[in-house]
């Protein structure tokens, strides 16, 4: 592998970033789940990741 081929791994997935953005807007897990059409458990999983 060449030095210029190195790409750092993303810290957060696209969905985790979406959840994070809503969290910093003071949204609850229930509000986030409704906005993203996912379950509250999935929201909590994204947060813990």
Coordinates of N, CA, C and O in Angstrom, one line a residue:
X1 N 0.8 -1.2 0.0 CA 0.0 0.0 0.0 C 0.9 1.2 0.0 O 1.8 1.4 0.8
X2 N 0.6 2.2 -0.9 CA 1.3 3.4 -0.9 C 0.9 4.4 0.2 O -0.3 4.3 0.6
X3 N 1.7 5.3 0.6 CA 1.4 6.2 1.6 C 0.2 7.1 1.2 O -0.6 7.4 2.1
X4 N 0.1 7.5 0.0 CA -1.0 8.3 -0.4 C -2.4 7.6 -0.6 O -3.4 8.2 -0.9
X5 N -2.3 6.3 -0.4 CA -3.6 5.5 -0.5 C -4.3 5.4 0.9 O -5.4 4.9 0.9
X6 N -3.6 5.9 1.9 CA -4.2 5.8 3.3 C -5.4 6.7 3.4 O -5.4 7.9 3.1
X7 N -6.5 6.1 3.9 CA -7.7 6.9 4.2 C -8.2 6.6 5.6 O -8.4 5.4 5.9
X8 N -8.2 7.6 6.4 CA -8.6 7.3 7.8 C -10.1 6.8 7.9 O -10.9 7.2 7.1
X9 N -10.4 5.9 8.8 CA -11.7 5.4 9.0 C -12.6 6.5 9.6 O -12.2 7.2 10.4
X10 N -13.8 6.6 9.1 CA -14.7 7.5 9.6 C -15.1 7.1 11.1 O -15.3 6.0 11.4
X11 N -15.2 8.1 11.9 CA -15.5 7.9 13.3 C -17.0 7.5 13.5 O -17.3 6.7 14.3
X12 N -17.8 8.2 12.7 CA -19.3 8.0 12.8 C -19.8 7.7 11.5 O -19.4 8.2 10.5
X13 N -20.8 6.8 11.5 CA -21.5 6.5 10.2 C -22.4 7.7 9.9 O -22.6 8.6 10.7
X14 N -23.0 7.7 8.7 CA -23.8 8.8 8.2 C -25.0 8.9 9.2 O -25.4 10.0 9.6
X15 N -25.6 7.8 9.6 CA -26.8 7.8 10.4 C -26.4 8.2 11.8 O -27.2 9.0 12.5
X16 N -25.3 7.8 12.3 CA -24.8 8.3 13.7 C -24.6 9.8 13.7 O -25.0 10.5 14.7
X17 N -24.1 10.3 12.6 CA -24.0 11.8 12.5 C -25.3 12.5 12.5 O -25.5 13.5 13.1
X18 N -26.3 11.9 11.8 CA -27.7 12.4 11.8 C -28.3 12.5 13.2 O -28.8 13.5 13.6
X19 N -28.1 11.4 13.9 CA -28.6 11.3 15.3 C -27.9 12.3 16.2 O -28.5 13.0 16.9
X20 N -26.6 12.4 16.0 CA -25.8 13.4 16.8 C -26.3 14.8 16.6 O -26.4 15.6 17.5
X21 N -26.5 15.1 15.3 CA -26.9 16.5 15.0 C -28.3 16.8 15.7 O -28.5 17.9 16.2
X22 N -29.1 15.8 15.7 CA -30.4 16.0 16.4 C -30.3 16.1 17.9 O -31.0 16.8 18.6
X23 N -29.3 15.3 18.4 CA -29.1 15.3 19.9 C -28.6 16.7 20.3 O -29.0 17.2 21.4
X24 N -27.7 17.3 19.6 CA -27.2 18.6 20.0 C -28.2 19.7 19.8 O -28.1 20.8 20.3
X25 N -29.3 19.4 19.1 CA -30.5 20.3 19.0 C -31.5 20.1 20.2 O -32.6 20.6 20.2
X26 N -31.0 19.3 21.2 CA -31.8 19.0 22.4 C -33.1 18.2 22.1 O -34.1 18.3 22.8
X27 N -33.0 17.4 21.0 CA -34.2 16.5 20.7 C -34.1 15.2 21.6 O -33.0 14.8 22.0
X28 N -35.3 14.7 22.0 CA -35.3 13.5 22.7 C -35.1 12.3 21.8 O -35.2 12.4 20.6
X29 N -34.9 11.1 22.4 CA -34.7 9.9 21.6 C -36.0 9.6 20.8 O -36.0 9.2 19.7
X30 N -37.1 9.9 21.5 CA -38.4 9.7 20.8 C -38.6 10.6 19.6 O -39.0 10.2 18.5
X31 N -38.2 11.9 19.8 CA -38.3 12.8 18.7 C -37.4 12.5 17.5 O -37.7 12.6 16.3
X32 N -36.2 12.0 17.9 CA -35.2 11.6 16.9 C -35.7 10.4 16.1 O -35.6 10.4 14.9
X33 N -36.2 9.4 16.8 CA -36.8 8.2 16.2 C -37.9 8.6 15.2 O -37.9 8.1 14.1
X34 N -38.8 9.5 15.6 CA -39.9 9.9 14.7 C -39.4 10.6 13.5 O -39.8 10.4 12.4
X35 N -38.4 11.5 13.7 CA -37.9 12.3 12.6 C -37.1 11.4 11.6 O -37.2 11.6 10.4
X36 N -36.4 10.4 12.1 CA -35.6 9.5 11.2 C -36.3 8.2 10.8 O -35.7 7.4 10.1
X37 N -37.5 8.1 11.3 CA -38.3 6.9 10.9 C -37.6 5.6 11.4 O -37.5 4.6 10.6
X38 N -37.1 5.6 12.6 CA -36.4 4.4 13.2 C -37.0 4.3 14.6 O -37.6 5.2 15.1
X39 N -36.7 3.2 15.2 CA -37.2 2.9 16.6 C -36.3 3.7 17.6 O -35.1 4.0 17.3
X40 N -36.9 3.9 18.8 CA -36.1 4.5 19.9 C -34.9 3.7 20.3 O -33.8 4.2 20.6
X41 N -35.0 2.4 20.2 CA -33.9 1.5 20.5 C -32.8 1.7 19.5 O -31.6 1.7 19.9
X42 N -33.1 1.8 18.3 CA -32.1 2.1 17.2 C -31.4 3.4 17.5 O -30.2 3.5 17.4
X43 N -32.1 4.4 17.9 CA -31.5 5.7 18.3 C -30.5 5.5 19.4 O -29.4 6.0 19.3
X44 N -30.9 4.8 20.4 CA -30.1 4.5 21.6 C -28.8 3.7 21.2 O -27.7 4.0 21.6
X45 N -29.0 2.8 20.2 CA -27.8 2.0 19.7 C -26.8 3.0 19.0 O -25.6 2.9 19.2
X46 N -27.4 3.9 18.2 CA -26.5 4.8 17.5 C -25.8 5.7 18.5 O -24.6 6.0 18.3
X47 N -26.5 6.1 19.5 CA -25.8 7.0 20.5 C -24.7 6.2 21.2 O -23.6 6.8 21.4
X48 N -25.0 5.0 21.6 CA -23.9 4.2 22.3 C -22.7 3.9 21.4 O -21.6 3.8 21.9
X49 N -23.0 3.8 20.1 CA -21.8 3.5 19.2 C -20.9 4.7 19.1 O -19.8 4.6 19.0

